[in-house]
Amino acid sequence: MPLMCLVRHGQASFGAEDYDALSDLGREQAGAVGAELARRGLRDPLLASGTLTRQRDTARLLAESAGFEKPSIEDPRWNEYDHIALMSRYPHPRPDGRADSRAVQEVLDRALGMWIEDTSETGPVGWPAFASGATAALGALSEALGKGRDAVVVTSGGVLAALCGSLLSLPPASVVALNRVVVNASVTTLVVGGSGTSLLTFNDHAHFAGDRRRLLTYR
């Protein structure tokens, strides 16, 4: 049965002018997860990504490290939601007025929960459209694989939370919790079988243990 390894992109550049660019650490994380995927012996892996710069660059660096063919599929349905627009739509003051990454994460958690539960937003910027787009991207890639071939997809934490939440039928609060803990350059593995797609592992980051623990980041 085909395996689909969904990789969260490497660390982006929080606080920089261009958030979408990988940080130096993010580039290192991309190489490390590539080495890990090479170790797993995937079968003729088809490499895909979203269209965001941090996703595309992670995919390229991952492929170079793993010895995979260059990414052959770019699909915007693997893209992350716009977190800045989301926090503007559902505003909350930052705890103690702080502007660090933890404070931003707390505001984002609240906004994400409100977005998921906002039944009035049925257009293209609503949660149903975002989640169904991720599911459709997964289905399209599954069909492209055929038998005896695996896939690697570089995406983002929100997409991973949406897909896992759907596969496990989780309530909104649990989807927010999943989104919060996704590690940069972690691997979530799905198996595609005759009865559908199943979650094997979520947020595997064992490749950042031991002397590589310094590479472990959530934001």
PDB file of N, CA and C in Angstrom, residues 13-105:
ATOM      1  N   SER A  13      10.868  32.566   8.843  1.00  0.00           N
ATOM      2  CA  SER A  13      11.621  33.686   9.415  1.00  0.00           C
ATOM      3  C   SER A  13      10.709  34.600  10.228  1.00  0.00           C
ATOM      4  N   PHE A  14      10.339  34.134  11.421  1.00  0.00           N
ATOM      5  CA  PHE A  14       9.473  34.922  12.296  1.00  0.00           C
ATOM      6  C   PHE A  14      10.148  36.241  12.647  1.00  0.00           C
ATOM      7  N   GLY A  15       9.382  37.329  12.500  1.00  0.00           N
ATOM      8  CA  GLY A  15       9.901  38.649  12.848  1.00  0.00           C
ATOM      9  C   GLY A  15      10.700  39.321  11.753  1.00  0.00           C
ATOM     10  N   ALA A  16      10.983  38.602  10.674  1.00  0.00           N
ATOM     11  CA  ALA A  16      11.741  39.189   9.568  1.00  0.00           C
ATOM     12  C   ALA A  16      10.791  39.865   8.580  1.00  0.00           C
ATOM     13  N   GLU A  17      11.352  40.628   7.657  1.00  0.00           N
ATOM     14  CA  GLU A  17      10.526  41.313   6.659  1.00  0.00           C
ATOM     15  C   GLU A  17       9.782  40.318   5.788  1.00  0.00           C
ATOM     16  N   ASP A  18      10.430  39.211   5.468  1.00  0.00           N
ATOM     17  CA  ASP A  18       9.800  38.178   4.646  1.00  0.00           C
ATOM     18  C   ASP A  18       9.647  36.915   5.484  1.00  0.00           C
ATOM     19  N   TYR A  19       8.490  36.765   6.108  1.00  0.00           N
ATOM     20  CA  TYR A  19       8.240  35.589   6.953  1.00  0.00           C
ATOM     21  C   TYR A  19       8.341  34.297   6.161  1.00  0.00           C
ATOM     22  N   ASP A  20       7.968  34.326   4.878  1.00  0.00           N
ATOM     23  CA  ASP A  20       7.866  33.113   4.069  1.00  0.00           C
ATOM     24  C   ASP A  20       9.211  32.482   3.731  1.00  0.00           C
ATOM     25  N   ALA A  21      10.307  33.186   3.950  1.00  0.00           N
ATOM     26  CA  ALA A  21      11.636  32.630   3.672  1.00  0.00           C
ATOM     27  C   ALA A  21      12.060  31.703   4.807  1.00  0.00           C
ATOM     28  N   LEU A  22      12.732  30.613   4.469  1.00  0.00           N
ATOM     29  CA  LEU A  22      13.281  29.737   5.497  1.00  0.00           C
ATOM     30  C   LEU A  22      14.381  30.456   6.269  1.00  0.00           C
ATOM     31  N   SER A  23      14.423  30.225   7.577  1.00  0.00           N
ATOM     32  CA  SER A  23      15.557  30.694   8.369  1.00  0.00           C
ATOM     33  C   SER A  23      16.753  29.785   8.092  1.00  0.00           C
ATOM     34  N   ASP A  24      17.917  30.161   8.576  1.00  0.00           N
ATOM     35  CA  ASP A  24      19.085  29.292   8.426  1.00  0.00           C
ATOM     36  C   ASP A  24      18.827  27.946   9.101  1.00  0.00           C
ATOM     37  N   LEU A  25      18.183  27.977  10.263  1.00  0.00           N
ATOM     38  CA  LEU A  25      17.859  26.744  10.952  1.00  0.00           C
ATOM     39  C   LEU A  25      16.849  25.924  10.149  1.00  0.00           C
ATOM     40  N   GLY A  26      15.901  26.611   9.520  1.00  0.00           N
ATOM     41  CA  GLY A  26      14.914  25.920   8.699  1.00  0.00           C
ATOM     42  C   GLY A  26      15.545  25.184   7.527  1.00  0.00           C
ATOM     43  N   ARG A  27      16.568  25.766   6.955  1.00  0.00           N
ATOM     44  CA  ARG A  27      17.272  25.108   5.857  1.00  0.00           C
ATOM     45  C   ARG A  27      17.991  23.852   6.363  1.00  0.00           C
ATOM     46  N   GLU A  28      18.544  23.955   7.545  1.00  0.00           N
ATOM     47  CA  GLU A  28      19.215  22.797   8.133  1.00  0.00           C
ATOM     48  C   GLU A  28      18.201  21.696   8.464  1.00  0.00           C
ATOM     49  N   GLN A  29      17.055  22.089   8.956  1.00  0.00           N
ATOM     50  CA  GLN A  29      15.999  21.125   9.249  1.00  0.00           C
ATOM     51  C   GLN A  29      15.557  20.388   7.980  1.00  0.00           C
ATOM     52  N   ALA A  30      15.456  21.117   6.876  1.00  0.00           N
ATOM     53  CA  ALA A  30      15.042  20.506   5.613  1.00  0.00           C
ATOM     54  C   ALA A  30      16.033  19.428   5.174  1.00  0.00           C
ATOM     55  N   GLY A  31      17.311  19.708   5.324  1.00  0.00           N
ATOM     56  CA  GLY A  31      18.309  18.706   4.982  1.00  0.00           C
ATOM     57  C   GLY A  31      18.234  17.496   5.894  1.00  0.00           C
ATOM     58  N   ALA A  32      17.977  17.737   7.183  1.00  0.00           N
ATOM     59  CA  ALA A  32      17.909  16.632   8.139  1.00  0.00           C
ATOM     60  C   ALA A  32      16.718  15.717   7.872  1.00  0.00           C
ATOM     61  N   VAL A  33      15.573  16.296   7.551  1.00  0.00           N
ATOM     62  CA  VAL A  33      14.412  15.440   7.282  1.00  0.00           C
ATOM     63  C   VAL A  33      14.586  14.704   5.953  1.00  0.00           C
ATOM     64  N   GLY A  34      15.301  15.303   5.017  1.00  0.00           N
ATOM     65  CA  GLY A  34      15.605  14.599   3.777  1.00  0.00           C
ATOM     66  C   GLY A  34      16.444  13.361   4.034  1.00  0.00           C
ATOM     67  N   ALA A  35      17.458  13.490   4.888  1.00  0.00           N
ATOM     68  CA  ALA A  35      18.294  12.336   5.238  1.00  0.00           C
ATOM     69  C   ALA A  35      17.472  11.257   5.930  1.00  0.00           C
ATOM     70  N   GLU A  36      16.537  11.684   6.768  1.00  0.00           N
ATOM     71  CA  GLU A  36      15.671  10.716   7.454  1.00  0.00           C
ATOM     72  C   GLU A  36      14.781   9.964   6.464  1.00  0.00           C
ATOM     73  N   LEU A  37      14.215  10.671   5.508  1.00  0.00           N
ATOM     74  CA  LEU A  37      13.342  10.021   4.532  1.00  0.00           C
ATOM     75  C   LEU A  37      14.134   9.087   3.616  1.00  0.00           C
ATOM     76  N   ALA A  38      15.367   9.454   3.301  1.00  0.00           N
ATOM     77  CA  ALA A  38      16.211   8.558   2.508  1.00  0.00           C
ATOM     78  C   ALA A  38      16.458   7.266   3.269  1.00  0.00           C
ATOM     79  N   ARG A  39      16.654   7.380   4.571  1.00  0.00           N
ATOM     80  CA  ARG A  39      16.907   6.202   5.414  1.00  0.00           C
ATOM     81  C   ARG A  39      15.712   5.240   5.402  1.00  0.00           C
ATOM     82  N   ARG A  40      14.521   5.767   5.213  1.00  0.00           N
ATOM     83  CA  ARG A  40      13.319   4.940   5.282  1.00  0.00           C
ATOM     84  C   ARG A  40      13.100   4.079   4.045  1.00  0.00           C
ATOM     85  N   GLY A  41      13.829   4.338   2.986  1.00  0.00           N
ATOM     86  CA  GLY A  41      13.721   3.494   1.810  1.00  0.00           C
ATOM     87  C   GLY A  41      12.379   3.560   1.112  1.00  0.00           C
ATOM     88  N   LEU A  42      11.875   4.762   0.922  1.00  0.00           N
ATOM     89  CA  LEU A  42      10.597   4.931   0.236  1.00  0.00           C
ATOM     90  C   LEU A  42      10.699   4.452  -1.210  1.00  0.00           C
ATOM     91  N   ARG A  43       9.581   4.002  -1.744  1.00  0.00           N
ATOM     92  CA  ARG A  43       9.551   3.424  -3.091  1.00  0.00           C
ATOM     93  C   ARG A  43       9.303   4.503  -4.135  1.00  0.00           C
ATOM     94  N   ASP A  44      10.325   4.794  -4.949  1.00  0.00           N
ATOM     95  CA  ASP A  44      10.220   5.746  -6.056  1.00  0.00           C
ATOM     96  C   ASP A  44       9.378   6.947  -5.662  1.00  0.00           C
ATOM     97  N   PRO A  45       9.761   7.682  -4.622  1.00  0.00           N
ATOM     98  CA  PRO A  45       8.872   8.700  -4.058  1.00  0.00           C
ATOM     99  C   PRO A  45       8.545   9.846  -5.011  1.00  0.00           C
ATOM    100  N   LEU A  46       7.260  10.149  -5.093  1.00  0.00           N
ATOM    101  CA  LEU A  46       6.771  11.300  -5.827  1.00  0.00           C
ATOM    102  C   LEU A  46       6.770  12.481  -4.862  1.00  0.00           C
ATOM    103  N   LEU A  47       7.456  13.547  -5.205  1.00  0.00           N
ATOM    104  CA  LEU A  47       7.637  14.680  -4.303  1.00  0.00           C
ATOM    105  C   LEU A  47       6.754  15.844  -4.731  1.00  0.00           C
ATOM    106  N   ALA A  48       5.957  16.315  -3.780  1.00  0.00           N
ATOM    107  CA  ALA A  48       5.035  17.416  -4.049  1.00  0.00           C
ATOM    108  C   ALA A  48       5.160  18.457  -2.940  1.00  0.00           C
ATOM    109  N   SER A  49       4.621  19.641  -3.199  1.00  0.00           N
ATOM    110  CA  SER A  49       4.619  20.691  -2.184  1.00  0.00           C
ATOM    111  C   SER A  49       3.516  21.679  -2.497  1.00  0.00           C
ATOM    112  N   GLY A  50       3.272  22.564  -1.525  1.00  0.00           N
ATOM    113  CA  GLY A  50       2.455  23.728  -1.802  1.00  0.00           C
ATOM    114  C   GLY A  50       3.254  24.721  -2.627  1.00  0.00           C
ATOM    115  N   THR A  51       2.720  25.921  -2.785  1.00  0.00           N
ATOM    116  CA  THR A  51       3.383  26.920  -3.626  1.00  0.00           C
ATOM    117  C   THR A  51       4.044  28.027  -2.809  1.00  0.00           C
ATOM    118  N   LEU A  52       3.960  27.968  -1.484  1.00  0.00           N
ATOM    119  CA  LEU A  52       4.618  28.970  -0.654  1.00  0.00           C
ATOM    120  C   LEU A  52       6.135  28.784  -0.715  1.00  0.00           C
ATOM    121  N   THR A  53       6.868  29.876  -0.594  1.00  0.00           N
ATOM    122  CA  THR A  53       8.325  29.813  -0.719  1.00  0.00           C
ATOM    123  C   THR A  53       8.938  28.868   0.306  1.00  0.00           C
ATOM    124  N   ARG A  54       8.481  28.921   1.545  1.00  0.00           N
ATOM    125  CA  ARG A  54       9.054  28.064   2.586  1.00  0.00           C
ATOM    126  C   ARG A  54       8.780  26.585   2.336  1.00  0.00           C
ATOM    127  N   GLN A  55       7.663  26.295   1.671  1.00  0.00           N
ATOM    128  CA  GLN A  55       7.355  24.907   1.318  1.00  0.00           C
ATOM    129  C   GLN A  55       8.198  24.444   0.134  1.00  0.00           C
ATOM    130  N   ARG A  56       8.262  25.273  -0.879  1.00  0.00           N
ATOM    131  CA  ARG A  56       9.029  24.906  -2.078  1.00  0.00           C
ATOM    132  C   ARG A  56      10.512  24.747  -1.762  1.00  0.00           C
ATOM    133  N   ASP A  57      11.070  25.653  -0.959  1.00  0.00           N
ATOM    134  CA  ASP A  57      12.491  25.562  -0.626  1.00  0.00           C
ATOM    135  C   ASP A  57      12.774  24.360   0.266  1.00  0.00           C
ATOM    136  N   THR A  58      11.870  24.057   1.186  1.00  0.00           N
ATOM    137  CA  THR A  58      12.045  22.849   1.995  1.00  0.00           C
ATOM    138  C   THR A  58      12.049  21.613   1.109  1.00  0.00           C
ATOM    139  N   ALA A  59      11.129  21.560   0.155  1.00  0.00           N
ATOM    140  CA  ALA A  59      11.054  20.406  -0.755  1.00  0.00           C
ATOM    141  C   ALA A  59      12.334  20.263  -1.564  1.00  0.00           C
ATOM    142  N   ARG A  60      12.859  21.379  -2.045  1.00  0.00           N
ATOM    143  CA  ARG A  60      14.089  21.323  -2.853  1.00  0.00           C
ATOM    144  C   ARG A  60      15.273  20.847  -2.022  1.00  0.00           C
ATOM    145  N   LEU A  61      15.430  21.409  -0.831  1.00  0.00           N
ATOM    146  CA  LEU A  61      16.549  21.027   0.031  1.00  0.00           C
ATOM    147  C   LEU A  61      16.398  19.593   0.522  1.00  0.00           C
ATOM    148  N   LEU A  62      15.184  19.198   0.804  1.00  0.00           N
ATOM    149  CA  LEU A  62      14.898  17.819   1.203  1.00  0.00           C
ATOM    150  C   LEU A  62      15.309  16.854   0.097  1.00  0.00           C
ATOM    151  N   ALA A  63      14.918  17.177  -1.140  1.00  0.00           N
ATOM    152  CA  ALA A  63      15.227  16.307  -2.270  1.00  0.00           C
ATOM    153  C   ALA A  63      16.734  16.189  -2.476  1.00  0.00           C
ATOM    154  N   GLU A  64      17.449  17.307  -2.349  1.00  0.00           N
ATOM    155  CA  GLU A  64      18.900  17.274  -2.516  1.00  0.00           C
ATOM    156  C   GLU A  64      19.554  16.392  -1.459  1.00  0.00           C
ATOM    157  N   SER A  65      19.083  16.497  -0.217  1.00  0.00           N
ATOM    158  CA  SER A  65      19.661  15.709   0.865  1.00  0.00           C
ATOM    159  C   SER A  65      19.341  14.226   0.726  1.00  0.00           C
ATOM    160  N   ALA A  66      18.118  13.926   0.269  1.00  0.00           N
ATOM    161  CA  ALA A  66      17.665  12.532   0.188  1.00  0.00           C
ATOM    162  C   ALA A  66      18.094  11.841  -1.094  1.00  0.00           C
ATOM    163  N   GLY A  67      18.478  12.619  -2.110  1.00  0.00           N
ATOM    164  CA  GLY A  67      18.776  12.026  -3.407  1.00  0.00           C
ATOM    165  C   GLY A  67      17.524  11.709  -4.199  1.00  0.00           C
ATOM    166  N   PHE A  68      16.416  12.406  -3.875  1.00  0.00           N
ATOM    167  CA  PHE A  68      15.168  12.220  -4.611  1.00  0.00           C
ATOM    168  C   PHE A  68      15.175  13.083  -5.873  1.00  0.00           C
ATOM    169  N   GLU A  69      14.283  12.740  -6.792  1.00  0.00           N
ATOM    170  CA  GLU A  69      14.065  13.618  -7.934  1.00  0.00           C
ATOM    171  C   GLU A  69      13.476  14.932  -7.444  1.00  0.00           C
ATOM    172  N   LYS A  70      13.682  15.994  -8.209  1.00  0.00           N
ATOM    173  CA  LYS A  70      13.162  17.296  -7.824  1.00  0.00           C
ATOM    174  C   LYS A  70      11.644  17.250  -7.713  1.00  0.00           C
ATOM    175  N   PRO A  71      11.056  18.135  -6.883  1.00  0.00           N
ATOM    176  CA  PRO A  71       9.589  18.167  -6.759  1.00  0.00           C
ATOM    177  C   PRO A  71       8.925  18.304  -8.113  1.00  0.00           C
ATOM    178  N   SER A  72       7.930  17.464  -8.370  1.00  0.00           N
ATOM    179  CA  SER A  72       7.279  17.464  -9.676  1.00  0.00           C
ATOM    180  C   SER A  72       5.860  18.008  -9.625  1.00  0.00           C
ATOM    181  N   ILE A  73       5.321  18.210  -8.427  1.00  0.00           N
ATOM    182  CA  ILE A  73       3.955  18.707  -8.287  1.00  0.00           C
ATOM    183  C   ILE A  73       3.945  19.872  -7.299  1.00  0.00           C
ATOM    184  N   GLU A  74       3.344  20.983  -7.701  1.00  0.00           N
ATOM    185  CA  GLU A  74       3.077  22.095  -6.799  1.00  0.00           C
ATOM    186  C   GLU A  74       1.580  22.371  -6.833  1.00  0.00           C
ATOM    187  N   ASP A  75       0.956  22.333  -5.678  1.00  0.00           N
ATOM    188  CA  ASP A  75      -0.494  22.454  -5.589  1.00  0.00           C
ATOM    189  C   ASP A  75      -0.823  23.439  -4.467  1.00  0.00           C
ATOM    190  N   PRO A  76      -1.484  24.555  -4.774  1.00  0.00           N
ATOM    191  CA  PRO A  76      -1.782  25.552  -3.744  1.00  0.00           C
ATOM    192  C   PRO A  76      -2.723  25.053  -2.656  1.00  0.00           C
ATOM    193  N   ARG A  77      -3.371  23.924  -2.882  1.00  0.00           N
ATOM    194  CA  ARG A  77      -4.243  23.377  -1.840  1.00  0.00           C
ATOM    195  C   ARG A  77      -3.448  22.841  -0.652  1.00  0.00           C
ATOM    196  N   TRP A  78      -2.123  22.672  -0.824  1.00  0.00           N
ATOM    197  CA  TRP A  78      -1.262  22.280   0.291  1.00  0.00           C
ATOM    198  C   TRP A  78      -0.779  23.508   1.075  1.00  0.00           C
ATOM    199  N   ASN A  79      -1.142  24.705   0.628  1.00  0.00           N
ATOM    200  CA  ASN A  79      -0.673  25.927   1.279  1.00  0.00           C
ATOM    201  C   ASN A  79      -1.317  26.125   2.646  1.00  0.00           C
ATOM    202  N   GLU A  80      -0.598  26.855   3.499  1.00  0.00           N
ATOM    203  CA  GLU A  80      -1.118  27.218   4.815  1.00  0.00           C
ATOM    204  C   GLU A  80      -2.158  28.327   4.682  1.00  0.00           C
ATOM    205  N   TYR A  81      -3.038  28.426   5.681  1.00  0.00           N
ATOM    206  CA  TYR A  81      -3.922  29.582   5.766  1.00  0.00           C
ATOM    207  C   TYR A  81      -3.088  30.831   6.042  1.00  0.00           C
ATOM    208  N   ASP A  82      -3.657  31.982   5.756  1.00  0.00           N
ATOM    209  CA  ASP A  82      -2.987  33.262   5.998  1.00  0.00           C
ATOM    210  C   ASP A  82      -3.187  33.612   7.474  1.00  0.00           C
ATOM    211  N   HIS A  83      -2.170  33.356   8.297  1.00  0.00           N
ATOM    212  CA  HIS A  83      -2.342  33.550   9.739  1.00  0.00           C
ATOM    213  C   HIS A  83      -2.513  35.015  10.116  1.00  0.00           C
ATOM    214  N   ILE A  84      -1.916  35.920   9.360  1.00  0.00           N
ATOM    215  CA  ILE A  84      -2.058  37.348   9.660  1.00  0.00           C
ATOM    216  C   ILE A  84      -3.494  37.799   9.387  1.00  0.00           C
ATOM    217  N   ALA A  85      -4.043  37.388   8.246  1.00  0.00           N
ATOM    218  CA  ALA A  85      -5.429  37.729   7.922  1.00  0.00           C
ATOM    219  C   ALA A  85      -6.392  37.097   8.930  1.00  0.00           C
ATOM    220  N   LEU A  86      -6.074  35.898   9.365  1.00  0.00           N
ATOM    221  CA  LEU A  86      -6.938  35.199  10.312  1.00  0.00           C
ATOM    222  C   LEU A  86      -6.985  35.933  11.648  1.00  0.00           C
ATOM    223  N   MET A  87      -5.836  36.377  12.130  1.00  0.00           N
ATOM    224  CA  MET A  87      -5.807  37.088  13.407  1.00  0.00           C
ATOM    225  C   MET A  87      -6.464  38.469  13.295  1.00  0.00           C
ATOM    226  N   SER A  88      -6.465  39.032  12.094  1.00  0.00           N
ATOM    227  CA  SER A  88      -7.158  40.313  11.878  1.00  0.00           C
ATOM    228  C   SER A  88      -8.665  40.112  11.853  1.00  0.00           C
ATOM    229  N   ARG A  89      -9.094  38.979  11.324  1.00  0.00           N
ATOM    230  CA  ARG A  89     -10.528  38.686  11.217  1.00  0.00           C
ATOM    231  C   ARG A  89     -11.132  38.365  12.579  1.00  0.00           C
ATOM    232  N   TYR A  90     -10.337  37.696  13.425  1.00  0.00           N
ATOM    233  CA  TYR A  90     -10.810  37.317  14.763  1.00  0.00           C
ATOM    234  C   TYR A  90      -9.804  37.857  15.778  1.00  0.00           C
ATOM    235  N   PRO A  91      -9.807  39.184  15.998  1.00  0.00           N
ATOM    236  CA  PRO A  91      -8.741  39.803  16.807  1.00  0.00           C
ATOM    237  C   PRO A  91      -8.869  39.524  18.304  1.00  0.00           C
ATOM    238  N   HIS A  92      -7.708  39.380  18.938  1.00  0.00           N
ATOM    239  CA  HIS A  92      -7.581  39.265  20.384  1.00  0.00           C
ATOM    240  C   HIS A  92      -6.313  40.006  20.776  1.00  0.00           C
ATOM    241  N   PRO A  93      -6.310  40.662  21.927  1.00  0.00           N
ATOM    242  CA  PRO A  93      -5.066  41.299  22.377  1.00  0.00           C
ATOM    243  C   PRO A  93      -4.024  40.255  22.737  1.00  0.00           C
ATOM    244  N   ARG A  94      -2.776  40.559  22.469  1.00  0.00           N
ATOM    245  CA  ARG A  94      -1.699  39.646  22.827  1.00  0.00           C
ATOM    246  C   ARG A  94      -1.487  39.664  24.339  1.00  0.00           C
ATOM    247  N   PRO A  95      -1.215  38.516  24.936  1.00  0.00           N
ATOM    248  CA  PRO A  95      -1.025  38.451  26.390  1.00  0.00           C
ATOM    249  C   PRO A  95       0.049  39.429  26.860  1.00  0.00           C
ATOM    250  N   ASP A  96      -0.333  40.303  27.797  1.00  0.00           N
ATOM    251  CA  ASP A  96       0.605  41.267  28.379  1.00  0.00           C
ATOM    252  C   ASP A  96       1.219  42.185  27.328  1.00  0.00           C
ATOM    253  N   GLY A  97       0.577  42.258  26.157  1.00  0.00           N
ATOM    254  CA  GLY A  97       1.094  43.113  25.103  1.00  0.00           C
ATOM    255  C   GLY A  97       2.350  42.612  24.445  1.00  0.00           C
ATOM    256  N   ARG A  98       2.736  41.368  24.723  1.00  0.00           N
ATOM    257  CA  ARG A  98       3.979  40.822  24.178  1.00  0.00           C
ATOM    258  C   ARG A  98       3.861  40.568  22.680  1.00  0.00           C
ATOM    259  N   ALA A  99       5.018  40.609  21.987  1.00  0.00           N
ATOM    260  CA  ALA A  99       5.036  40.379  20.536  1.00  0.00           C
ATOM    261  C   ALA A  99       5.932  39.198  20.174  1.00  0.00           C
ATOM    262  N   ASP A 100       6.283  38.352  21.162  1.00  0.00           N
ATOM    263  CA  ASP A 100       7.128  37.208  20.860  1.00  0.00           C
ATOM    264  C   ASP A 100       6.302  36.091  20.230  1.00  0.00           C
ATOM    265  N   SER A 101       6.979  35.028  19.773  1.00  0.00           N
ATOM    266  CA  SER A 101       6.302  33.967  19.033  1.00  0.00           C
ATOM    267  C   SER A 101       5.272  33.226  19.883  1.00  0.00           C
ATOM    268  N   ARG A 102       5.523  33.088  21.187  1.00  0.00           N
ATOM    269  CA  ARG A 102       4.560  32.398  22.047  1.00  0.00           C
ATOM    270  C   ARG A 102       3.270  33.206  22.191  1.00  0.00           C
ATOM    271  N   ALA A 103       3.413  34.508  22.347  1.00  0.00           N
ATOM    272  CA  ALA A 103       2.240  35.365  22.451  1.00  0.00           C
ATOM    273  C   ALA A 103       1.420  35.335  21.159  1.00  0.00           C
ATOM    274  N   VAL A 104       2.115  35.382  20.024  1.00  0.00           N
ATOM    275  CA  VAL A 104       1.429  35.302  18.737  1.00  0.00           C
ATOM    276  C   VAL A 104       0.706  33.970  18.603  1.00  0.00           C
ATOM    277  N   GLN A 105       1.327  32.887  19.072  1.00  0.00           N
ATOM    278  CA  GLN A 105       0.702  31.572  18.989  1.00  0.00           C
ATOM    279  C   GLN A 105      -0.588  31.524  19.799  1.00  0.00           C
TER     280      GLN A 105
END
